[in-house]
XYZ file of C-alpha atoms in Angstrom:
782
model
C 8.787 -74.942 229.631
C 5.021 -74.621 229.098
C 3.451 -72.830 226.139
C 1.963 -70.274 228.509
C 5.428 -69.390 229.854
C 6.834 -69.077 226.323
C 4.026 -66.702 225.331
C 4.565 -64.568 228.452
C 8.326 -64.287 227.762
C 7.697 -63.480 224.116
C 5.244 -60.755 225.132
C 7.749 -59.238 227.550
C 10.429 -59.304 224.858
C 8.180 -57.515 222.372
C 7.233 -54.908 225.018
C 10.913 -54.307 225.785
C 11.760 -53.890 222.116
C 8.849 -51.460 221.659
C 9.974 -49.406 224.677
C 13.542 -49.224 223.392
C 12.365 -48.084 219.978
C 10.259 -45.355 221.619
C 13.231 -44.177 223.673
C 15.473 -44.014 220.626
C 12.894 -42.143 218.567
C 12.233 -39.704 221.387
C 15.956 -39.200 221.943
C 16.374 -38.125 218.329
C 13.575 -35.584 218.639
C 14.035 -33.739 221.920
C 16.310 -34.843 224.737
C 19.369 -33.377 223.019
C 17.696 -30.000 223.483
C 18.142 -30.391 227.242
C 21.833 -31.225 227.109
C 24.441 -28.532 227.460
C 26.132 -27.557 224.229
C 29.759 -28.656 223.926
C 32.183 -25.876 224.738
C 33.681 -24.165 221.718
C 37.376 -23.573 221.316
C 36.961 -19.933 222.426
C 35.815 -21.169 225.827
C 39.170 -22.696 226.729
C 40.691 -20.702 229.596
C 44.398 -19.983 229.097
C 44.857 -18.408 232.531
C 45.910 -14.985 231.238
C 42.825 -13.291 232.690
C 43.994 -14.261 236.183
C 46.297 -11.240 236.044
C 43.120 -9.255 236.885
C 41.582 -11.783 239.297
C 40.357 -10.649 242.705
C 42.278 -11.973 245.684
C 41.211 -15.288 247.098
C 40.353 -15.619 250.766
C 43.607 -17.491 251.381
C 45.674 -14.761 249.687
C 44.013 -12.137 251.910
C 44.816 -14.190 255.001
C 48.429 -14.537 253.891
C 48.720 -10.758 253.586
C 47.249 -10.256 257.061
C 49.659 -12.754 258.608
C 52.590 -11.145 256.795
C 51.711 -7.629 257.994
C 51.159 -8.806 261.543
C 54.669 -10.228 261.555
C 56.620 -7.594 259.635
C 55.381 -4.085 260.485
C 56.855 -4.038 263.999
C 53.743 -2.456 265.563
C 50.816 -4.056 267.398
C 47.756 -4.537 265.176
C 44.262 -4.883 266.605
C 41.497 -6.588 264.621
C 39.610 -3.718 262.966
C 36.249 -5.136 264.088
C 37.129 -4.169 267.666
C 39.806 -1.493 267.162
C 39.374 1.853 268.883
C 40.402 5.050 267.042
C 43.573 5.026 269.136
C 44.597 1.548 267.856
C 46.493 0.348 264.804
C 44.550 -1.948 262.475
C 44.316 -3.361 258.965
C 41.363 -1.581 257.369
C 41.255 -3.514 254.093
C 43.135 -5.775 251.707
C 42.440 -5.892 247.972
C 44.138 -6.638 244.664
C 46.834 -4.249 243.500
C 46.065 -4.121 239.778
C 49.367 -4.242 237.863
C 50.447 -1.363 235.635
C 48.850 -1.439 232.199
C 52.181 -1.512 230.355
C 53.251 -4.624 232.283
C 49.929 -6.328 231.657
C 49.955 -5.630 227.916
C 53.507 -6.925 227.591
C 52.301 -10.126 229.224
C 49.013 -10.424 227.313
C 50.146 -9.282 223.874
C 53.912 -9.621 223.612
C 54.760 -12.793 225.488
C 56.336 -10.922 228.388
C 56.623 -12.124 231.953
C 53.514 -12.363 234.083
C 53.376 -9.319 236.394
C 53.912 -10.029 240.071
C 50.660 -10.686 241.903
C 50.352 -8.118 244.694
C 47.876 -6.842 247.254
C 47.065 -3.316 248.391
C 46.642 -3.075 252.163
C 45.163 0.003 253.867
C 46.120 0.490 257.514
C 44.908 2.917 260.144
C 47.686 3.917 262.512
C 45.952 5.500 265.495
C 48.601 4.499 268.007
C 51.362 6.694 266.614
C 52.873 10.011 267.545
C 51.241 11.289 264.353
C 48.191 9.134 263.573
C 47.779 8.534 259.841
C 46.420 6.306 257.101
C 49.029 4.312 255.205
C 48.808 2.134 252.118
C 51.180 -0.760 251.442
C 51.741 -2.919 248.402
C 52.429 -6.465 249.585
C 53.768 -9.289 247.441
C 54.412 -11.525 245.747
C 51.348 -13.676 246.300
C 50.537 -16.283 247.389
C 53.584 -16.096 249.706
C 54.413 -12.458 250.558
C 58.062 -11.555 251.009
C 58.066 -7.750 250.757
C 56.027 -4.647 251.403
C 56.472 -1.040 250.397
C 54.711 2.098 251.569
C 53.117 3.760 248.512
C 51.137 6.463 250.326
C 53.284 9.474 249.531
C 53.905 8.303 245.974
C 50.156 7.962 245.319
C 48.896 11.031 247.145
C 51.859 13.383 247.316
C 52.070 13.219 251.085
C 50.775 11.533 254.189
C 47.059 10.862 254.607
C 45.575 12.639 257.653
C 43.892 10.283 260.083
C 40.582 12.161 260.171
C 39.927 11.217 256.536
C 39.488 7.534 257.316
C 36.030 6.033 256.686
C 33.941 5.378 259.795
C 34.215 1.753 260.903
C 31.482 -0.484 262.233
C 33.056 -0.329 265.685
C 32.994 3.468 265.589
C 29.285 3.434 264.726
C 28.640 1.121 267.690
C 30.420 3.528 270.019
C 28.452 6.465 268.578
C 25.206 4.577 269.085
C 26.148 3.899 272.712
C 26.783 7.622 273.246
C 23.451 8.575 271.679
C 21.607 6.032 273.824
C 23.215 7.472 276.977
C 22.188 10.965 275.964
C 18.626 9.904 275.140
C 18.206 8.628 278.682
C 18.378 12.264 279.806
C 15.014 12.908 278.119
C 12.804 10.004 279.266
C 9.483 11.862 279.472
C 9.980 13.502 276.104
C 10.796 10.142 274.440
C 7.728 8.545 275.979
C 5.549 11.330 274.629
C 7.081 11.699 271.180
C 7.893 8.120 270.335
C 6.489 5.798 273.020
C 10.068 4.641 273.506
C 13.005 4.773 275.876
C 15.273 5.288 272.857
C 16.434 1.697 272.442
C 13.738 0.980 269.864
C 14.819 3.862 267.629
C 17.068 3.362 264.604
C 19.915 5.820 264.088
C 20.990 6.756 260.539
C 24.281 8.461 259.710
C 24.719 11.385 257.365
C 27.870 12.615 255.645
C 30.105 14.568 255.275
C 30.979 15.283 258.858
C 31.314 18.986 259.568
C 32.233 22.109 257.639
C 36.025 22.157 257.413
C 39.026 19.898 257.086
C 39.697 18.063 260.343
C 36.051 17.927 261.439
C 34.509 14.608 262.425
C 31.086 15.858 263.482
C 27.998 14.032 262.196
C 24.255 14.529 262.249
C 22.363 11.308 263.080
C 18.661 11.010 262.257
C 16.349 8.891 264.428
C 13.556 6.697 263.064
C 10.960 4.327 264.413
C 12.491 0.904 263.976
C 9.703 -1.484 262.966
C 10.951 -5.028 262.367
C 10.609 -6.195 258.786
C 10.014 -2.739 257.302
C 12.105 0.089 255.931
C 12.606 2.391 258.890
C 13.971 5.039 256.484
C 10.427 6.354 255.885
C 9.454 6.585 259.575
C 11.341 9.595 261.039
C 10.336 10.710 264.517
C 11.549 14.305 264.107
C 14.594 13.933 266.376
C 18.173 14.417 265.120
C 21.423 14.696 267.069
C 24.839 16.138 266.239
C 27.787 14.089 267.545
C 31.444 15.074 267.722
C 33.441 11.839 267.409
C 36.778 13.231 266.299
C 38.822 12.606 269.456
C 40.890 9.416 269.559
C 39.624 8.901 273.103
C 36.058 7.654 272.796
C 35.221 8.871 276.316
C 35.677 12.465 275.087
C 33.074 12.213 272.365
C 30.073 14.448 272.961
C 26.638 15.359 271.715
C 26.818 18.951 270.497
C 23.271 19.756 269.434
C 19.749 18.357 269.203
C 17.084 19.085 266.595
C 13.400 18.294 267.059
C 10.473 19.256 264.852
C 12.033 22.482 263.576
C 13.823 23.600 266.784
C 17.442 23.320 267.927
C 18.598 22.561 271.498
C 21.989 22.455 273.180
C 21.398 19.000 274.679
C 18.826 16.308 275.311
C 18.617 17.687 278.872
C 17.488 21.053 277.530
C 14.996 19.286 275.260
C 13.566 17.491 278.306
C 13.314 20.751 280.248
C 11.407 22.425 277.445
C 9.023 19.488 277.269
C 8.376 19.410 281.025
C 7.798 23.179 281.028
C 5.111 22.729 278.360
C 6.997 24.896 275.879
C 7.424 22.266 273.181
C 5.014 21.075 270.492
C 5.350 17.291 270.324
C 4.033 14.945 267.649
C 3.405 11.574 269.259
C 4.089 8.474 267.189
C 3.077 5.267 268.926
C 4.802 1.958 268.486
C 2.912 -0.478 266.229
C -0.147 -2.086 267.842
C -1.511 -5.542 267.120
C -5.082 -4.217 267.189
C -4.546 -1.938 264.222
C -6.597 -2.580 261.114
C -4.687 -4.876 258.751
C -3.877 -3.147 255.487
C -4.848 0.335 256.611
C -2.233 2.907 255.686
C -4.132 5.760 257.326
C -3.237 6.426 260.989
C -6.010 7.074 263.514
C -5.461 10.477 264.999
C -6.733 12.503 267.921
C -5.493 15.462 269.943
C -5.426 15.796 273.705
C -4.130 18.308 276.229
C -1.449 17.642 278.820
C 0.186 20.382 280.913
C -0.871 23.045 278.403
C 1.094 21.069 275.826
C -0.358 20.181 272.408
C 0.389 16.543 271.623
C -0.695 15.033 268.312
C -1.188 11.294 268.740
C -0.632 9.067 265.736
C -1.312 5.353 266.023
C 0.678 3.295 263.541
C -0.776 0.148 261.987
C 0.808 -3.214 262.683
C 4.046 -4.288 261.062
C 2.654 -5.958 257.940
C 0.780 -2.835 256.861
C 2.948 -0.065 258.312
C 4.317 2.638 256.019
C 7.253 1.119 254.179
C 6.374 -2.553 254.636
C 7.187 -4.759 251.642
C 5.275 -7.736 252.985
C 2.794 -9.033 250.358
C -0.830 -8.057 250.853
C -2.127 -10.920 248.729
C -1.362 -14.639 248.691
C 1.016 -15.850 245.946
C -0.544 -16.154 242.489
C 0.395 -18.317 239.548
C 4.064 -17.923 238.530
C 4.907 -15.650 235.614
C 7.048 -16.516 232.588
C 10.444 -18.060 233.330
C 13.400 -17.784 230.969
C 15.358 -20.997 230.472
C 18.101 -22.343 228.219
C 16.908 -25.384 226.211
C 20.467 -26.658 225.680
C 22.173 -25.137 228.680
C 24.056 -21.827 228.840
C 25.683 -20.618 225.651
C 28.364 -18.734 227.579
C 31.143 -20.100 229.725
C 32.621 -18.869 232.999
C 36.147 -20.023 233.831
C 37.891 -18.470 236.821
C 37.370 -14.708 236.263
C 36.786 -14.899 232.522
C 33.513 -15.032 230.569
C 33.229 -15.932 226.889
C 30.107 -15.565 224.780
C 29.662 -15.518 221.009
C 32.913 -13.721 220.256
C 33.060 -11.778 223.520
C 35.730 -12.295 226.169
C 35.601 -10.388 229.478
C 37.649 -10.553 232.683
C 35.522 -9.552 235.684
C 36.075 -8.590 239.305
C 34.764 -6.598 242.250
C 36.515 -3.861 244.185
C 35.192 -3.748 247.789
C 34.976 0.043 247.655
C 34.060 0.962 244.095
C 32.220 -2.178 243.037
C 32.164 -4.037 239.694
C 35.123 -3.751 237.365
C 35.823 -5.377 234.001
C 39.121 -5.737 232.180
C 40.430 -6.821 228.786
C 37.077 -6.748 226.996
C 37.565 -8.272 223.568
C 35.278 -8.923 220.643
C 36.327 -11.405 217.977
C 39.780 -11.470 219.505
C 40.339 -7.697 219.382
C 40.548 -5.684 222.583
C 37.912 -2.944 222.661
C 38.162 -1.853 226.322
C 41.083 -2.319 228.670
C 39.179 -1.249 231.799
C 35.513 -0.525 232.448
C 34.896 0.235 236.106
C 32.490 1.975 238.406
C 34.147 4.856 240.255
C 31.606 6.496 242.535
C 27.926 6.938 243.362
C 26.858 10.290 244.792
C 23.518 10.951 246.495
C 23.046 14.636 247.379
C 19.953 15.638 249.386
C 17.856 18.695 250.169
C 15.629 19.166 253.253
C 14.660 21.648 255.942
C 16.029 19.250 258.594
C 19.777 19.347 259.332
C 20.520 15.705 258.566
C 18.825 15.833 255.187
C 20.113 19.201 254.049
C 23.747 18.328 254.818
C 23.841 14.850 253.261
C 26.184 14.187 250.353
C 26.811 10.441 250.384
C 29.879 9.247 248.476
C 29.042 5.561 248.488
C 32.535 4.355 247.639
C 33.628 5.257 251.163
C 30.912 2.979 252.567
C 31.717 0.091 250.197
C 29.847 -0.401 246.909
C 31.422 -3.804 246.302
C 31.532 -4.882 249.915
C 27.768 -4.431 250.231
C 26.907 -6.306 247.036
C 25.072 -9.128 248.795
C 23.673 -12.464 247.680
C 21.268 -12.254 244.750
C 17.846 -13.862 244.963
C 17.510 -16.542 242.311
C 14.608 -15.908 239.962
C 14.047 -12.282 241.017
C 17.327 -10.392 241.113
C 18.560 -12.482 238.189
C 16.992 -15.233 236.063
C 16.542 -18.517 237.902
C 19.041 -20.331 235.671
C 21.753 -17.640 235.761
C 25.276 -18.499 236.840
C 25.970 -17.152 240.340
C 29.485 -16.315 241.532
C 30.847 -15.702 245.043
C 32.926 -12.619 245.844
C 35.457 -12.343 248.680
C 36.569 -9.252 250.572
C 38.564 -8.257 253.628
C 37.361 -4.982 255.163
C 37.329 -3.981 258.858
C 38.376 -7.439 259.992
C 41.393 -9.733 259.885
C 39.280 -12.568 258.491
C 38.137 -12.682 254.845
C 34.397 -12.736 254.265
C 32.371 -14.087 251.368
C 29.269 -12.674 249.771
C 27.900 -15.825 248.215
C 26.182 -15.641 244.826
C 26.702 -11.877 244.743
C 27.405 -11.588 241.041
C 25.360 -13.220 238.290
C 25.908 -13.905 234.606
C 23.158 -14.785 232.178
C 22.040 -14.557 228.587
C 18.978 -12.371 228.275
C 16.285 -12.571 225.607
C 14.989 -9.006 225.470
C 11.930 -10.056 223.411
C 12.915 -7.413 220.874
C 14.468 -7.889 217.420
C 18.061 -6.744 217.188
C 17.262 -6.067 213.554
C 14.514 -7.212 211.162
C 12.767 -6.487 207.878
C 9.586 -7.727 206.256
C 9.772 -7.194 202.504
C 6.428 -6.519 200.856
C 7.616 -5.179 197.496
C 9.630 -6.575 194.614
C 10.407 -9.795 196.478
C 8.723 -11.209 199.524
C 10.812 -12.386 202.479
C 11.435 -11.913 206.172
C 14.840 -11.585 207.824
C 15.629 -10.914 211.463
C 17.770 -11.591 214.505
C 16.715 -11.829 218.138
C 18.311 -9.418 220.599
C 20.053 -11.858 222.907
C 22.490 -10.207 225.290
C 25.074 -11.373 227.807
C 24.515 -9.627 231.158
C 26.890 -9.323 234.111
C 25.035 -8.010 237.166
C 25.642 -7.108 240.795
C 23.350 -5.262 243.220
C 24.662 -3.086 246.045
C 22.617 -2.117 249.098
C 24.002 1.178 250.359
C 22.066 1.993 253.531
C 18.615 2.688 252.070
C 19.203 2.506 248.329
C 19.767 -0.563 246.154
C 21.722 -0.031 242.945
C 21.495 -2.614 240.155
C 24.725 -2.570 238.142
C 24.452 -4.085 234.651
C 27.127 -4.627 231.998
C 25.634 -5.943 228.770
C 27.257 -7.318 225.623
C 25.398 -7.393 222.308
C 26.025 -9.451 219.177
C 26.348 -6.209 217.202
C 29.642 -5.545 219.011
C 28.084 -2.948 221.347
C 28.652 -2.709 225.096
C 25.836 -1.310 227.245
C 26.298 -0.085 230.807
C 23.223 0.568 232.901
C 22.332 1.328 236.518
C 18.874 1.211 238.091
C 18.029 2.620 241.519
C 15.520 0.983 243.840
C 15.292 0.408 247.600
C 13.957 2.996 250.042
C 13.965 6.746 249.819
C 15.650 8.557 252.674
C 13.217 10.865 254.402
C 12.980 13.757 256.823
C 10.347 14.592 259.390
C 7.651 16.720 257.742
C 7.168 20.149 259.286
C 6.829 23.749 258.172
C 7.587 24.366 254.501
C 8.850 20.868 253.945
C 7.265 20.622 250.514
C 9.847 23.133 249.260
C 12.244 20.157 249.380
C 10.118 17.222 248.246
C 6.686 15.663 248.649
C 4.846 14.473 251.708
C 4.541 10.672 251.468
C 3.236 9.787 254.942
C 1.544 11.389 257.960
C 4.778 13.034 259.053
C 7.200 11.849 256.383
C 8.823 14.125 253.804
C 10.334 12.378 250.792
C 13.396 14.584 250.361
C 14.568 15.562 246.899
C 17.984 14.317 245.895
C 20.151 13.625 242.907
C 21.980 10.438 241.975
C 25.198 10.892 240.019
C 27.166 7.785 239.007
C 30.710 7.931 237.642
C 32.500 5.418 235.402
C 35.988 4.991 234.002
C 36.196 3.656 230.431
C 39.712 2.961 229.154
C 38.951 2.327 225.484
C 41.630 0.813 223.245
C 40.001 0.972 219.801
C 42.121 -1.007 217.336
C 45.141 -0.351 219.524
C 46.092 2.021 222.312
C 46.588 5.156 220.234
C 43.262 6.877 219.710
C 41.902 10.332 218.958
C 38.537 11.949 219.635
C 36.201 12.823 216.790
C 32.795 14.507 216.953
C 30.091 14.571 214.298
C 26.882 16.553 214.255
C 24.415 18.035 211.827
C 24.253 21.559 210.548
C 22.140 23.236 207.866
C 23.587 25.030 204.867
C 21.512 27.253 202.591
C 22.325 26.639 198.940
C 20.847 27.577 195.604
C 18.731 24.812 194.190
C 21.083 23.294 191.544
C 18.244 22.764 189.092
C 16.355 25.948 189.856
C 18.628 28.897 190.516
C 15.872 31.198 191.785
C 15.147 28.865 194.760
C 17.165 27.860 197.825
C 17.193 24.668 199.813
C 18.164 24.034 203.439
C 20.526 21.102 203.143
C 21.694 19.228 206.246
C 25.355 18.329 206.215
C 27.681 16.414 208.530
C 30.166 18.510 210.461
C 33.206 16.499 211.560
C 35.760 17.739 214.064
C 38.843 16.296 215.731
C 39.286 17.510 219.300
C 42.927 18.214 219.996
C 43.089 19.043 223.705
C 41.670 17.791 227.003
C 39.936 21.111 227.685
C 37.945 20.728 224.439
C 36.939 17.197 225.459
C 35.451 18.124 228.852
C 31.700 18.495 228.376
C 29.816 20.152 231.264
C 26.837 18.343 232.696
C 23.407 19.303 231.300
C 24.981 21.118 228.321
C 24.266 19.701 224.842
C 27.046 17.455 223.556
C 27.853 16.556 219.950
C 25.416 13.842 218.999
C 28.189 11.589 217.741
C 31.414 11.343 219.704
C 33.878 8.556 218.983
C 37.256 7.172 219.938
C 38.926 6.743 216.546
C 41.885 4.668 215.427
C 44.501 5.790 212.875
C 43.514 2.694 210.873
C 40.705 2.634 208.329
C 37.948 0.129 207.643
C 37.145 -1.319 204.225
C 35.319 1.884 203.251
C 38.252 4.118 204.265
C 36.697 5.523 207.411
C 38.621 5.487 210.714
C 37.751 2.456 212.806
C 36.017 3.825 215.876
C 33.674 3.265 218.808
C 30.986 5.777 219.643
C 30.063 6.831 223.197
C 26.322 7.384 223.580
C 25.142 8.623 226.996
C 21.606 8.283 228.373
C 21.200 10.451 231.453
C 18.782 12.811 233.203
C 21.248 14.203 235.691
C 20.353 16.900 238.201
C 22.378 20.071 238.649
C 25.915 19.694 239.882
C 26.941 21.266 243.180
C 27.969 24.916 242.532
C 31.716 25.222 241.961
C 31.973 27.851 244.715
C 30.919 25.239 247.279
C 33.686 24.416 249.748
C 33.328 20.691 249.018
C 32.758 20.773 245.252
C 36.324 19.847 244.297
C 35.914 16.498 246.017
C 33.201 15.596 243.493
C 34.506 17.683 240.588
C 34.045 14.694 238.277
C 30.349 15.597 238.509
C 30.974 18.800 236.554
C 31.200 16.761 233.374
C 28.888 14.344 231.608
C 32.007 13.281 229.697
C 35.653 14.149 230.037
C 38.401 12.536 227.976
C 41.934 12.616 229.322
C 45.251 10.995 228.543
C 45.608 7.799 230.496
C 48.147 7.976 233.333
C 49.125 5.287 235.770
C 49.142 7.900 238.542
C 45.485 8.766 237.802
C 43.844 5.354 238.330
C 40.585 6.607 239.879
C 38.508 9.771 239.738
C 37.938 9.911 243.488
C 39.022 8.362 246.772
C 37.383 6.711 249.766
C 39.025 9.490 251.817
C 37.096 12.270 250.042
C 33.877 11.589 251.983
C 35.171 12.621 255.398
C 37.333 15.480 254.164
C 35.698 16.873 251.040
C 37.142 20.312 251.851
C 40.699 19.079 251.162
C 40.085 16.188 248.766
C 42.642 13.421 248.541
C 41.898 13.041 244.815
C 40.604 15.967 242.744
C 39.397 14.887 239.337
C 39.365 18.430 237.924
C 43.171 18.415 238.140
C 43.289 15.560 235.597
C 42.163 18.020 232.910
C 45.173 20.186 232.056
C 44.827 20.734 228.307
C 47.260 18.058 227.219
C 47.067 16.812 223.649
C 44.671 13.929 223.025
C 45.644 13.127 219.441
C 46.929 9.577 218.921
C 47.225 8.932 222.649
C 46.107 6.286 225.114
C 42.836 7.895 226.243
C 40.300 7.384 229.021
C 36.655 8.449 228.944
C 35.206 9.477 232.325
C 31.394 9.337 232.152
C 28.798 10.713 234.585
C 25.167 9.600 234.408
C 22.353 10.266 236.829
C 18.901 11.587 237.550
C 17.059 13.948 239.849
C 14.638 12.142 242.151
C 11.779 14.032 243.773
C 10.111 11.327 245.905
C 6.370 10.951 245.584
C 3.572 8.800 246.983
C 4.396 5.937 244.629
C 7.871 5.662 246.188
C 6.093 3.995 249.128
C 6.808 1.323 250.163
C 9.930 1.812 248.083
C 11.257 3.029 244.755
C 10.650 1.058 241.558
C 13.213 0.648 238.800
C 10.799 1.864 236.094
C 12.094 5.190 234.792
C 14.994 5.139 237.258
C 17.621 3.711 234.915
C 20.484 5.526 233.184
C 23.703 4.530 231.467
C 25.645 4.610 228.235
C 26.555 2.601 225.155
C 29.878 1.892 223.494
C 28.830 1.225 219.882
C 30.975 0.251 216.897
C 31.074 3.088 214.390
C 32.821 2.103 211.165
C 34.846 -0.308 213.276
C 33.643 -3.176 211.086
C 32.822 -3.263 207.393
C 29.298 -4.491 208.181
C 27.215 -5.447 211.203
C 29.120 -8.374 212.754
C 25.887 -9.977 213.927
C 25.254 -10.998 210.323
C 27.335 -14.066 211.183
C 25.082 -15.043 214.087
C 23.703 -18.567 214.005
C 20.518 -17.133 215.562
C 19.570 -15.358 212.320
C 16.171 -16.122 210.813
C 15.335 -15.840 207.113
C 12.599 -17.268 204.935
C 10.969 -16.222 201.685
C 7.503 -16.493 200.237
C 8.659 -19.548 198.292
C 9.534 -21.457 201.470
C 7.448 -23.192 204.097
C 8.021 -20.918 207.074
C 6.842 -23.707 209.376
C 9.593 -26.105 208.283
C 12.444 -26.647 210.716
C 15.050 -26.698 207.982
C 14.046 -23.250 206.689
C 13.219 -21.576 209.996
C 14.787 -22.534 213.358
C 11.917 -20.806 215.190
C 9.623 -23.541 213.873
C 11.650 -26.085 215.870
C 10.970 -24.454 219.224
C 7.698 -26.261 219.756
C 9.440 -29.651 219.703
C 12.359 -28.372 221.793
C 9.902 -27.018 224.350
C 8.732 -30.547 225.163
C 11.800 -30.770 227.354
C 11.173 -28.819 230.570
C 14.166 -27.166 232.245
C 15.736 -28.835 235.248
C 15.803 -26.050 237.831
C 18.165 -26.206 240.799
C 16.434 -26.020 244.199
C 15.929 -22.533 245.603
C 18.360 -21.517 248.341
C 19.238 -18.198 249.946
C 21.849 -17.701 252.639
C 22.351 -13.959 252.331
C 21.668 -13.216 255.997
C 24.298 -15.623 257.331
C 27.243 -13.227 256.856
C 25.705 -10.068 258.334
C-alpha cells in the first residue's frame, strides 16, 4: 500500500470521527426536543371509557341487518324511501343508565350491555308512526325492545318526523314543475327558467299540530359563493303532509311584498303589466372584477317598471369568499417541540391530570363523559342539547323561521376540519361515524380535533418590585376538543377547553353566512340592508347545554354568594358610619328557586357544593360562570314556546332523572305546538339539597346583520359560553404543581437554562417541526 493511499485513508478516518463527534454533540443539544415525550402512566387506556364510545361502522351495520331480519315488515333504504314506506331513520349509541355505569366504573360491577338506539319511520302501517328500538347486545344483536311509549308516554305521530333528503328532493321537483308555469316572469325577474335557483327550507312547518306546510325561499345560485345572501324576492308555500307525494301542492306564492294563489296567477299579473319586477341577471363574465356595486338602469316594457341589476362575476359577487389578493407570507404556526403532551386512546383523552371520554351524537353534536381531574370525577356528562336560530323579517320565510338545529343534525353535519385553519396544523384529527337516512354507515373524516393551545396569556404571574425581587408565572396552556357544524348557512365552532387550574371552559362561536330576505318596503325594521336587494334579517342564537356535575360525589347542593352593603357605625369613631360590603350566602332548596330567567341578573357566584369540606373548612364546590348576550326569549303565550321552554332560563338546576335525558327532541321542530319533550315540565319544585343534580345552561346572542357580515360572519364578538371553575374544591391552585411554572429571582441569571426553562427555547427551536402533508377529502362524502 503506497504512502499516498495510507494518508487518504487516514484522512477519511479522521473526517468520519469528526462527523460522529458532531452528531453526538448535536444530539445532546437539540434532537431530543423533536422526539415525542414518553407516555406517562396516566395515559394507559384501561378500556373503561369504551362504555361511552360511539358505535363503530360495523356495529351500525349489524343493527341494520338485525332489524331487517327481525321486525317482520319490509324496510326501504331511507335514502330512497317515500313517506308511505317503512325505513330505518337512524342508528346511534344507547347510552347506559348512569347507575349501571357508575357501578362498573367505581365499584367493580359488570360492564353494562352495549346497545344501540334505532329510530324507524313506519309509513306503511294502518297508523303511520315513529318508533324507537333499543337493540343489543353489540356487536352481535340478539334482542330488540320498543321503548317509544316508555320514553314519551305514548306513540309518536308520524308528522313529527324530521324531513329527509329524499323528501326535500321531491319538494324541489314539485317547485320546479310549478315554476315552469311562470316562464316569462322568471326570465324577467331572475334571467332563469327556475333550474338555476337555489331553494332554502324554513321551519317550523305550519301553525298547528299535524301541519307539514313549509315556506321555501328562492335565491340566485352562483357557484362557489354563498347563495344565502342573494334572494330573488320569490318564496313559495308547499303542503307536503300527504303520504302520497303526487298529492303535494303549492299553496301560495310571495313575490316582492305581494301574495298570489299560484305561480300561474303570478304569471298572469306579470303579463298584464300589473306587477313591479326587480330584475337580477345571472353573473356575466364581462363584469368588472372586484366591483361589488351593480350597474343599474331602468327601462319600460308593457307599462311595467323593471329594475335591471347586473351582478358581477362569480369571484366578486356578493357573498364570494374567494381571495382578492394572492397568498402572502404564512403567519405564525404553533407546534409541539417534543410532540403532543396529551394522549388519545380510543375515545379517551388524557392531559396533565385530565381524563375525558368523548363522542358525537348525530343529532345533538359533541358530548363528553366521565370528566376527571387528578383522578376525581368532576362532570359525569357535558353535552350540547340544542341550537335555536329565531328570525324576524317582513317576508314570510324569514318571519316564520325558528330553526331547531338538532332536528337537522348538529353532529351529522360536523364535517372534515381544515388542517391549519379550523384547528392547528399539528392537532390530532379523529373520524366520526354515523348512520342517518341510509342503511350504510358514513364517515366524516377528521371531523373532531384535539390540541394543546398556547393562549399567549399568563395563567397567573407576578413581578415583585418591593421587599424581594423575583418573577413567577405560568403559561396558559389549554387542552381543546373542537368540532364545527355547518347547519345550512351557519357554521358553529364547538369548543371544550380544559385548564391546568382545574377549570372547564365551554365556548361556541358562530360564523358562516347570514340568512337573508329580499329587501323591500320597511325591511330595515327587521335588520340592515347589506346588498342591492338583500336584507340581513335580525335573529337570535340560543344554545343549550346539559351539565351533569358530580362535585366530590353525586350528592350536591346549590349555593349562591353575592355582595350586599351594610351600614354600620364606625367602630373607632361612633359619630360616623361606613358602608361595609359583606358576603351573602344562600342555599337554594327547591328547583323553582334554581330556575333563573334569561336576561335577569343572577347571583354572581353560584356553585354546586359537596357535603365535604376542604382544608380550610369550606364546602368543596365548582362554580358555574356564564358569559352570554342572549336575545329575548319567545313570549310564553306563543303557541310554540313550550317546545323551546329551555330558552326561558339562563340556568336551571334540576334533580337528575334517567327519564329526563335531554331538554328537547328532534321531533319538536316539526310539531312545536305539541312538543314531544317539554323542558319546563322538568322543573316541579323538588328538593335539590344533597341530590344528584343537573345544570341546564342557555347561552346566546342577538345578531343584527350589518355590512361587515358580507361575505360572511366573523367569529370576533360572536362567541359565548360558560366556565366550570373550582371554588374551594382544592386547598390551593392545583396548577402550582405544573412543570411549566417559571420562577427566577434577582440573584439568579434569568438567561440560564437551569434557572429558567424559557431560556432553553432558543436551542429547542433549532429543531423545526415535521409537518404532515396537507390533505382534505371533505367533499368526498357529500
